[in-house]
Amino acid sequence: MKYKVLATLMFTLIILQSCSKDDIDNAANGINKIGNKQTTGSSANDILSATKFKSIVIELAYVEGFEPTANAVDNFKNFINSTSNKPEGISVIKKSIPSLGNAKYSIEEIADIEETNRTKYNNGEQIALWVFFTDGKSDKDSDETVVLGIAYRNTSFVVFEETIRSFSDSPFEPNRSLLEATVINHEFGHLLGLTNFGTDLQSPHEDPEHTRHCNVTSCLMYWEAVSPSGLNGIMNGNSPPQLDAQCIADLQANGGK
């Protein structure tokens, strides 16, 4: 059976945006989680520009045995460098966490895992990102659709690493590190406010049938970037799809490179 494989933007749920009493108490004690619990795309300018934050720290968490490849992580750092003005650099902190044993994960469960395990939050002139690579699958998977990643907060996204591995490194499938990099960069693109979700359009290129995605078929932010046809397109490549000129113009107008 053919699947439609998607790197998906999950429209943020109210439950994920709300601030708890613990968040307020933590802020009073010098740990401010509230700034990292906003809607997807709302921190695009903070990530892109050097106006408020001069550096980025990425807390890269993964279930034991599901660490992403070093090539995919390096590609991610290079992609950030190509889009964001961070004169004091980008750092990555890796951490493994034990599996919860779930065959499928809801986005609420993913947010709970972040709440339990995340340690890095915006601090001074450094903005913090949380990226989680999980075992198990998305509970949004169906007989026709498979979700590879979800951007669900302003500085948070999840990659369903087990699913990525099931669609890579076999005959007629792309290299795993290349597929990882494609999904990672696509989800990060949503944190940057693409497309028309926190970063304003400089030209009309949002796909009306698949909002928050670019209508240019070769663009990283095209909704079908990692569909079966998209997978075929990157199978023999050395790098993930790139942003098209219109998406780049959007980012540059919002403080990016």
PDB file of C-alpha atoms in Angstrom:
ATOM      1  CA  MET A   1       0.000   0.000   0.000  1.00  0.00           C
ATOM      2  CA  LYS A   2       1.247   3.496  -0.821  1.00  0.00           C
ATOM      3  CA  TYR A   3       1.395   5.962   2.024  1.00  0.00           C
ATOM      4  CA  LYS A   4       1.265   9.715   1.920  1.00  0.00           C
ATOM      5  CA  VAL A   5       4.241  10.596   4.097  1.00  0.00           C
ATOM      6  CA  LEU A   6       4.038  14.020   5.667  1.00  0.00           C
ATOM      7  CA  ALA A   7       6.182  16.306   7.756  1.00  0.00           C
ATOM      8  CA  THR A   8       3.223  17.994   9.382  1.00  0.00           C
ATOM      9  CA  LEU A   9       2.590  21.255  11.144  1.00  0.00           C
ATOM     10  CA  MET A  10       0.262  20.595  14.057  1.00  0.00           C
ATOM     11  CA  PHE A  11      -1.863  23.652  14.711  1.00  0.00           C
ATOM     12  CA  THR A  12      -1.126  24.371  18.327  1.00  0.00           C
ATOM     13  CA  LEU A  13      -3.737  23.261  20.816  1.00  0.00           C
ATOM     14  CA  ILE A  14      -4.906  25.465  23.654  1.00  0.00           C
ATOM     15  CA  ILE A  15      -3.797  22.833  26.146  1.00  0.00           C
ATOM     16  CA  LEU A  16      -0.236  23.212  24.867  1.00  0.00           C
ATOM     17  CA  GLN A  17      -0.230  26.979  25.130  1.00  0.00           C
ATOM     18  CA  SER A  18      -1.587  27.396  28.624  1.00  0.00           C
ATOM     19  CA  CYS A  19       0.715  28.437  31.469  1.00  0.00           C
ATOM     20  CA  SER A  20       0.473  26.482  34.671  1.00  0.00           C
ATOM     21  CA  LYS A  21       1.044  27.652  38.238  1.00  0.00           C
ATOM     22  CA  ASP A  22       4.351  25.756  38.098  1.00  0.00           C
ATOM     23  CA  ASP A  23       5.402  27.892  35.134  1.00  0.00           C
ATOM     24  CA  ILE A  24       4.670  31.045  37.096  1.00  0.00           C
ATOM     25  CA  ASP A  25       6.516  29.715  40.146  1.00  0.00           C
ATOM     26  CA  ASN A  26       9.490  28.732  38.003  1.00  0.00           C
ATOM     27  CA  ALA A  27       9.566  32.199  36.444  1.00  0.00           C
ATOM     28  CA  ALA A  28       9.651  33.726  39.907  1.00  0.00           C
ATOM     29  CA  ASN A  29      12.626  31.481  40.710  1.00  0.00           C
ATOM     30  CA  GLY A  30      14.548  32.500  37.604  1.00  0.00           C
ATOM     31  CA  ILE A  31      13.460  29.686  35.232  1.00  0.00           C
ATOM     32  CA  ASN A  32      11.050  31.209  32.755  1.00  0.00           C
ATOM     33  CA  LYS A  33       9.295  28.493  30.763  1.00  0.00           C
ATOM     34  CA  ILE A  34       6.479  30.732  29.586  1.00  0.00           C
ATOM     35  CA  GLY A  35       8.473  32.155  26.667  1.00  0.00           C
ATOM     36  CA  ASN A  36       8.917  28.654  25.266  1.00  0.00           C
ATOM     37  CA  LYS A  37       5.246  27.688  25.501  1.00  0.00           C
ATOM     38  CA  GLN A  38       3.786  29.913  22.793  1.00  0.00           C
ATOM     39  CA  THR A  39       2.186  29.193  19.419  1.00  0.00           C
ATOM     40  CA  THR A  40       4.198  27.792  16.550  1.00  0.00           C
ATOM     41  CA  GLY A  41       5.784  30.573  14.510  1.00  0.00           C
ATOM     42  CA  SER A  42       5.332  33.272  17.157  1.00  0.00           C
ATOM     43  CA  SER A  43       9.082  33.369  17.915  1.00  0.00           C
ATOM     44  CA  ALA A  44      10.172  33.490  14.277  1.00  0.00           C
ATOM     45  CA  ASN A  45      11.811  36.910  14.565  1.00  0.00           C
ATOM     46  CA  ASP A  46      13.542  35.903  17.809  1.00  0.00           C
ATOM     47  CA  ILE A  47      15.070  32.877  16.068  1.00  0.00           C
ATOM     48  CA  LEU A  48      15.926  34.709  12.851  1.00  0.00           C
ATOM     49  CA  SER A  49      17.319  38.018  14.090  1.00  0.00           C
ATOM     50  CA  ALA A  50      19.970  39.094  16.564  1.00  0.00           C
ATOM     51  CA  THR A  51      17.799  41.836  18.023  1.00  0.00           C
ATOM     52  CA  LYS A  52      16.913  39.972  21.220  1.00  0.00           C
ATOM     53  CA  PHE A  53      18.846  36.693  21.115  1.00  0.00           C
ATOM     54  CA  LYS A  54      22.479  36.409  19.970  1.00  0.00           C
ATOM     55  CA  SER A  55      22.817  32.623  20.173  1.00  0.00           C
ATOM     56  CA  ILE A  56      20.815  29.393  20.011  1.00  0.00           C
ATOM     57  CA  VAL A  57      21.060  26.293  22.175  1.00  0.00           C
ATOM     58  CA  ILE A  58      19.379  23.150  20.859  1.00  0.00           C
ATOM     59  CA  GLU A  59      18.387  20.556  23.434  1.00  0.00           C
ATOM     60  CA  LEU A  60      18.282  17.448  21.273  1.00  0.00           C
ATOM     61  CA  ALA A  61      16.589  14.616  23.146  1.00  0.00           C
ATOM     62  CA  TYR A  62      16.020  11.112  21.865  1.00  0.00           C
ATOM     63  CA  VAL A  63      14.666   7.827  23.125  1.00  0.00           C
ATOM     64  CA  GLU A  64      17.513   5.427  23.786  1.00  0.00           C
ATOM     65  CA  GLY A  65      18.391   3.687  20.527  1.00  0.00           C
ATOM     66  CA  PHE A  66      16.757   6.366  18.337  1.00  0.00           C
ATOM     67  CA  GLU A  67      19.473   9.020  18.132  1.00  0.00           C
ATOM     68  CA  PRO A  68      19.541  10.879  14.790  1.00  0.00           C
ATOM     69  CA  THR A  69      22.607  10.593  12.607  1.00  0.00           C
ATOM     70  CA  ALA A  70      25.504  13.007  13.061  1.00  0.00           C
ATOM     71  CA  ASN A  71      25.130  14.075   9.416  1.00  0.00           C
ATOM     72  CA  ALA A  72      21.503  15.114   9.981  1.00  0.00           C
ATOM     73  CA  VAL A  73      22.422  17.142  13.069  1.00  0.00           C
ATOM     74  CA  ASP A  74      25.287  18.849  11.222  1.00  0.00           C
ATOM     75  CA  ASN A  75      22.932  19.633   8.349  1.00  0.00           C
ATOM     76  CA  PHE A  76      20.470  21.142  10.814  1.00  0.00           C
ATOM     77  CA  LYS A  77      23.138  23.412  12.291  1.00  0.00           C
ATOM     78  CA  ASN A  78      24.172  24.485   8.801  1.00  0.00           C
ATOM     79  CA  PHE A  79      20.550  25.220   7.918  1.00  0.00           C
ATOM     80  CA  ILE A  80      20.175  27.402  11.009  1.00  0.00           C
ATOM     81  CA  ASN A  81      23.389  29.214  10.108  1.00  0.00           C
ATOM     82  CA  SER A  82      22.054  29.851   6.613  1.00  0.00           C
ATOM     83  CA  THR A  83      18.803  31.390   7.857  1.00  0.00           C
ATOM     84  CA  SER A  84      19.415  32.961  11.280  1.00  0.00           C
ATOM     85  CA  ASN A  85      21.603  35.804  12.513  1.00  0.00           C
ATOM     86  CA  LYS A  86      23.232  34.422  15.661  1.00  0.00           C
ATOM     87  CA  PRO A  87      26.672  36.062  16.049  1.00  0.00           C
ATOM     88  CA  GLU A  88      27.415  34.161  19.254  1.00  0.00           C
ATOM     89  CA  GLY A  89      26.793  30.798  17.624  1.00  0.00           C
ATOM     90  CA  ILE A  90      24.749  27.615  17.841  1.00  0.00           C
ATOM     91  CA  SER A  91      25.296  24.838  20.356  1.00  0.00           C
ATOM     92  CA  VAL A  92      23.756  21.367  20.603  1.00  0.00           C
ATOM     93  CA  ILE A  93      23.220  19.443  23.819  1.00  0.00           C
ATOM     94  CA  LYS A  94      22.256  15.790  23.346  1.00  0.00           C
ATOM     95  CA  LYS A  95      20.457  13.659  25.899  1.00  0.00           C
ATOM     96  CA  SER A  96      18.859  10.219  25.817  1.00  0.00           C
ATOM     97  CA  ILE A  97      15.725   9.341  27.718  1.00  0.00           C
ATOM     98  CA  PRO A  98      14.142   5.935  28.333  1.00  0.00           C
ATOM     99  CA  SER A  99      11.203   4.827  26.251  1.00  0.00           C
ATOM    100  CA  LEU A 100       7.721   5.071  27.677  1.00  0.00           C
ATOM    101  CA  GLY A 101       6.874   1.928  25.743  1.00  0.00           C
ATOM    102  CA  ASN A 102       4.130   3.564  23.712  1.00  0.00           C
ATOM    103  CA  ALA A 103       3.362   2.229  20.261  1.00  0.00           C
ATOM    104  CA  LYS A 104       1.803   5.610  19.385  1.00  0.00           C
ATOM    105  CA  TYR A 105       2.128   9.109  20.816  1.00  0.00           C
ATOM    106  CA  SER A 106      -0.374  11.947  20.867  1.00  0.00           C
ATOM    107  CA  ILE A 107       0.916  15.501  20.708  1.00  0.00           C
ATOM    108  CA  GLU A 108      -0.266  15.993  24.302  1.00  0.00           C
ATOM    109  CA  GLU A 109       1.929  13.068  25.371  1.00  0.00           C
ATOM    110  CA  ILE A 110       4.851  14.541  23.441  1.00  0.00           C
ATOM    111  CA  ALA A 111       4.329  17.850  25.264  1.00  0.00           C
ATOM    112  CA  ASP A 112       4.279  15.990  28.598  1.00  0.00           C
ATOM    113  CA  ILE A 113       7.616  14.345  27.738  1.00  0.00           C
ATOM    114  CA  GLU A 114       9.044  17.779  27.007  1.00  0.00           C
ATOM    115  CA  GLU A 115       7.702  19.115  30.307  1.00  0.00           C
ATOM    116  CA  THR A 116       9.383  16.273  32.218  1.00  0.00           C
ATOM    117  CA  ASN A 117      12.730  16.267  30.431  1.00  0.00           C
ATOM    118  CA  ARG A 118      13.429  19.730  29.024  1.00  0.00           C
ATOM    119  CA  THR A 119      16.075  21.711  30.897  1.00  0.00           C
ATOM    120  CA  LYS A 120      16.989  24.523  28.484  1.00  0.00           C
ATOM    121  CA  TYR A 121      14.785  27.602  28.198  1.00  0.00           C
ATOM    122  CA  ASN A 122      15.334  31.119  26.873  1.00  0.00           C
ATOM    123  CA  ASN A 123      17.927  32.778  29.055  1.00  0.00           C
ATOM    124  CA  GLY A 124      19.426  36.219  28.631  1.00  0.00           C
ATOM    125  CA  GLU A 125      20.528  36.589  25.019  1.00  0.00           C
ATOM    126  CA  GLN A 126      20.234  32.868  24.242  1.00  0.00           C
ATOM    127  CA  ILE A 127      17.104  31.290  22.760  1.00  0.00           C
ATOM    128  CA  ALA A 128      16.517  27.584  23.406  1.00  0.00           C
ATOM    129  CA  LEU A 129      14.986  24.960  21.118  1.00  0.00           C
ATOM    130  CA  TRP A 130      13.699  21.498  22.073  1.00  0.00           C
ATOM    131  CA  VAL A 131      13.845  18.744  19.455  1.00  0.00           C
ATOM    132  CA  PHE A 132      12.680  15.248  20.388  1.00  0.00           C
ATOM    133  CA  PHE A 133      13.295  12.029  18.435  1.00  0.00           C
ATOM    134  CA  THR A 134      10.899   9.358  19.581  1.00  0.00           C
ATOM    135  CA  ASP A 135      10.245   5.701  19.206  1.00  0.00           C
ATOM    136  CA  GLY A 136       6.689   4.768  18.385  1.00  0.00           C
ATOM    137  CA  LYS A 137       4.490   6.473  15.818  1.00  0.00           C
ATOM    138  CA  SER A 138       2.167   9.441  15.707  1.00  0.00           C
ATOM    139  CA  ASP A 139      -1.402   8.745  16.720  1.00  0.00           C
ATOM    140  CA  LYS A 140      -2.347  10.706  13.582  1.00  0.00           C
ATOM    141  CA  ASP A 141      -1.045   7.917  11.332  1.00  0.00           C
ATOM    142  CA  SER A 142      -3.654   6.185   9.233  1.00  0.00           C
ATOM    143  CA  ASP A 143      -3.824   3.669   6.420  1.00  0.00           C
ATOM    144  CA  GLU A 144      -3.068   6.487   3.963  1.00  0.00           C
ATOM    145  CA  THR A 145      -1.057   9.051   5.918  1.00  0.00           C
ATOM    146  CA  VAL A 146       2.132   8.740   7.926  1.00  0.00           C
ATOM    147  CA  VAL A 147       3.409  11.657  10.031  1.00  0.00           C
ATOM    148  CA  LEU A 148       7.174  12.104  10.257  1.00  0.00           C
ATOM    149  CA  GLY A 149       7.327  15.296  12.315  1.00  0.00           C
ATOM    150  CA  ILE A 150       5.241  17.932  14.063  1.00  0.00           C
ATOM    151  CA  ALA A 151       6.076  21.505  15.071  1.00  0.00           C
ATOM    152  CA  TYR A 152       3.785  22.100  18.030  1.00  0.00           C
ATOM    153  CA  ARG A 153       5.148  25.130  19.923  1.00  0.00           C
ATOM    154  CA  ASN A 154       7.232  28.192  19.187  1.00  0.00           C
ATOM    155  CA  THR A 155      10.527  26.466  20.056  1.00  0.00           C
ATOM    156  CA  SER A 156       9.552  22.782  20.015  1.00  0.00           C
ATOM    157  CA  PHE A 157       9.133  20.040  17.468  1.00  0.00           C
ATOM    158  CA  VAL A 158       9.123  16.251  17.426  1.00  0.00           C
ATOM    159  CA  VAL A 159      10.504  13.827  14.853  1.00  0.00           C
ATOM    160  CA  PHE A 160       9.050  10.323  14.738  1.00  0.00           C
ATOM    161  CA  GLU A 161      12.372   8.598  14.312  1.00  0.00           C
ATOM    162  CA  GLU A 162      10.999   5.053  14.295  1.00  0.00           C
ATOM    163  CA  THR A 163       8.785   5.941  11.351  1.00  0.00           C
ATOM    164  CA  ILE A 164      11.670   7.615   9.534  1.00  0.00           C
ATOM    165  CA  ARG A 165      13.719   4.438   9.882  1.00  0.00           C
ATOM    166  CA  SER A 166      10.890   2.373   8.418  1.00  0.00           C
ATOM    167  CA  PHE A 167      10.947   4.584   5.282  1.00  0.00           C
ATOM    168  CA  SER A 168      14.703   4.751   4.705  1.00  0.00           C
ATOM    169  CA  ASP A 169      17.897   2.791   4.066  1.00  0.00           C
ATOM    170  CA  SER A 170      16.234   0.058   2.002  1.00  0.00           C
ATOM    171  CA  PRO A 171      16.142  -0.415  -1.772  1.00  0.00           C
ATOM    172  CA  PHE A 172      14.128   2.342  -3.456  1.00  0.00           C
ATOM    173  CA  GLU A 173      14.193   4.430  -0.246  1.00  0.00           C
ATOM    174  CA  PRO A 174      16.341   7.453   0.664  1.00  0.00           C
ATOM    175  CA  ASN A 175      19.350   7.465   2.926  1.00  0.00           C
ATOM    176  CA  ARG A 176      18.247   7.789   6.562  1.00  0.00           C
ATOM    177  CA  SER A 177      20.369  10.833   7.397  1.00  0.00           C
ATOM    178  CA  LEU A 178      19.013  12.608   4.315  1.00  0.00           C
ATOM    179  CA  LEU A 179      15.404  11.885   5.257  1.00  0.00           C
ATOM    180  CA  GLU A 180      16.088  12.945   8.857  1.00  0.00           C
ATOM    181  CA  ALA A 181      17.608  16.207   7.667  1.00  0.00           C
ATOM    182  CA  THR A 182      14.648  16.890   5.375  1.00  0.00           C
ATOM    183  CA  VAL A 183      12.118  16.413   8.165  1.00  0.00           C
ATOM    184  CA  ILE A 184      14.191  18.339  10.743  1.00  0.00           C
ATOM    185  CA  ASN A 185      14.687  21.316   8.437  1.00  0.00           C
ATOM    186  CA  HIS A 186      11.027  21.319   7.362  1.00  0.00           C
ATOM    187  CA  GLU A 187       9.801  21.405  10.974  1.00  0.00           C
ATOM    188  CA  PHE A 188      12.335  24.079  11.877  1.00  0.00           C
ATOM    189  CA  GLY A 189      10.995  26.055   8.922  1.00  0.00           C
ATOM    190  CA  HIS A 190       7.631  26.142  10.695  1.00  0.00           C
ATOM    191  CA  LEU A 191       9.324  27.536  13.819  1.00  0.00           C
ATOM    192  CA  LEU A 192      10.660  30.252  11.511  1.00  0.00           C
ATOM    193  CA  GLY A 193       7.063  31.134  10.662  1.00  0.00           C
ATOM    194  CA  LEU A 194       6.928  29.496   7.238  1.00  0.00           C
ATOM    195  CA  THR A 195       4.705  29.656   5.403  1.00  0.00           C
ATOM    196  CA  ASN A 196       2.626  32.709   6.408  1.00  0.00           C
ATOM    197  CA  PHE A 197       2.552  31.567  10.031  1.00  0.00           C
ATOM    198  CA  GLY A 198       4.458  34.182  11.994  1.00  0.00           C
ATOM    199  CA  THR A 199       6.619  35.393   9.115  1.00  0.00           C
ATOM    200  CA  ASP A 200       4.690  37.585   6.695  1.00  0.00           C
ATOM    201  CA  LEU A 201       4.538  36.747   3.008  1.00  0.00           C
ATOM    202  CA  GLN A 202       6.469  39.082   0.723  1.00  0.00           C
ATOM    203  CA  SER A 203       4.752  37.523  -2.287  1.00  0.00           C
ATOM    204  CA  PRO A 204       1.717  35.218  -2.657  1.00  0.00           C
ATOM    205  CA  HIS A 205       3.123  31.688  -2.403  1.00  0.00           C
ATOM    206  CA  GLU A 206       1.103  29.993   0.349  1.00  0.00           C
ATOM    207  CA  ASP A 207      -0.642  26.879  -0.927  1.00  0.00           C
ATOM    208  CA  PRO A 208      -4.384  27.619  -0.493  1.00  0.00           C
ATOM    209  CA  GLU A 209      -5.207  23.917  -0.235  1.00  0.00           C
ATOM    210  CA  HIS A 210      -2.423  23.172   2.281  1.00  0.00           C
ATOM    211  CA  THR A 211      -2.103  26.302   4.392  1.00  0.00           C
ATOM    212  CA  ARG A 212       1.181  27.137   6.130  1.00  0.00           C
ATOM    213  CA  HIS A 213       3.044  25.494   3.245  1.00  0.00           C
ATOM    214  CA  CYS A 214       4.701  26.866   0.116  1.00  0.00           C
ATOM    215  CA  ASN A 215       3.141  26.252  -3.292  1.00  0.00           C
ATOM    216  CA  VAL A 216       6.518  25.777  -5.015  1.00  0.00           C
ATOM    217  CA  THR A 217       6.895  22.041  -5.557  1.00  0.00           C
ATOM    218  CA  SER A 218      10.700  22.037  -5.218  1.00  0.00           C
ATOM    219  CA  CYS A 219      10.696  24.026  -1.960  1.00  0.00           C
ATOM    220  CA  LEU A 220      11.529  22.485   1.411  1.00  0.00           C
ATOM    221  CA  MET A 221       8.248  23.918   2.725  1.00  0.00           C
ATOM    222  CA  TYR A 222       6.059  22.329   0.061  1.00  0.00           C
ATOM    223  CA  TRP A 223       3.437  20.236   1.853  1.00  0.00           C
ATOM    224  CA  GLU A 224       4.454  17.113  -0.046  1.00  0.00           C
ATOM    225  CA  ALA A 225       8.174  17.613   0.526  1.00  0.00           C
ATOM    226  CA  VAL A 226       8.482  14.122   1.965  1.00  0.00           C
ATOM    227  CA  SER A 227       5.615  12.404   0.172  1.00  0.00           C
ATOM    228  CA  PRO A 228       6.375   9.283  -1.896  1.00  0.00           C
ATOM    229  CA  SER A 229       7.256  11.521  -4.857  1.00  0.00           C
ATOM    230  CA  GLY A 230       9.330  13.707  -2.586  1.00  0.00           C
ATOM    231  CA  LEU A 231      11.174  10.694  -1.213  1.00  0.00           C
ATOM    232  CA  ASN A 232      11.969   9.655  -4.755  1.00  0.00           C
ATOM    233  CA  GLY A 233      13.288  13.124  -5.408  1.00  0.00           C
ATOM    234  CA  ILE A 234      15.827  13.008  -2.567  1.00  0.00           C
ATOM    235  CA  MET A 235      16.708   9.332  -2.915  1.00  0.00           C
ATOM    236  CA  ASN A 236      19.865   9.926  -4.921  1.00  0.00           C
ATOM    237  CA  GLY A 237      20.626  13.384  -3.605  1.00  0.00           C
ATOM    238  CA  ASN A 238      23.258  14.590  -1.177  1.00  0.00           C
ATOM    239  CA  SER A 239      21.214  17.255   0.568  1.00  0.00           C
ATOM    240  CA  PRO A 240      17.585  17.887   1.534  1.00  0.00           C
ATOM    241  CA  PRO A 241      15.349  20.192  -0.516  1.00  0.00           C
ATOM    242  CA  GLN A 242      16.188  23.871  -0.200  1.00  0.00           C
ATOM    243  CA  LEU A 243      13.989  26.870   0.510  1.00  0.00           C
ATOM    244  CA  ASP A 244      12.792  28.587  -2.638  1.00  0.00           C
ATOM    245  CA  ALA A 245      13.506  32.259  -3.304  1.00  0.00           C
ATOM    246  CA  GLN A 246      10.114  33.404  -2.011  1.00  0.00           C
ATOM    247  CA  CYS A 247      10.502  31.678   1.366  1.00  0.00           C
ATOM    248  CA  ILE A 248      14.011  33.108   1.675  1.00  0.00           C
ATOM    249  CA  ALA A 249      12.661  36.590   0.934  1.00  0.00           C
ATOM    250  CA  ASP A 250      10.039  36.121   3.687  1.00  0.00           C
ATOM    251  CA  LEU A 251      12.721  35.185   6.226  1.00  0.00           C
ATOM    252  CA  GLN A 252      15.002  38.045   5.228  1.00  0.00           C
ATOM    253  CA  ALA A 253      12.151  40.506   5.738  1.00  0.00           C
ATOM    254  CA  ASN A 254      11.681  39.118   9.265  1.00  0.00           C
ATOM    255  CA  GLY A 255      15.296  39.481  10.358  1.00  0.00           C
ATOM    256  CA  GLY A 256      16.861  36.426   8.720  1.00  0.00           C
ATOM    257  CA  LYS A 257      19.817  36.099   6.386  1.00  0.00           C
TER     258      LYS A 257
END
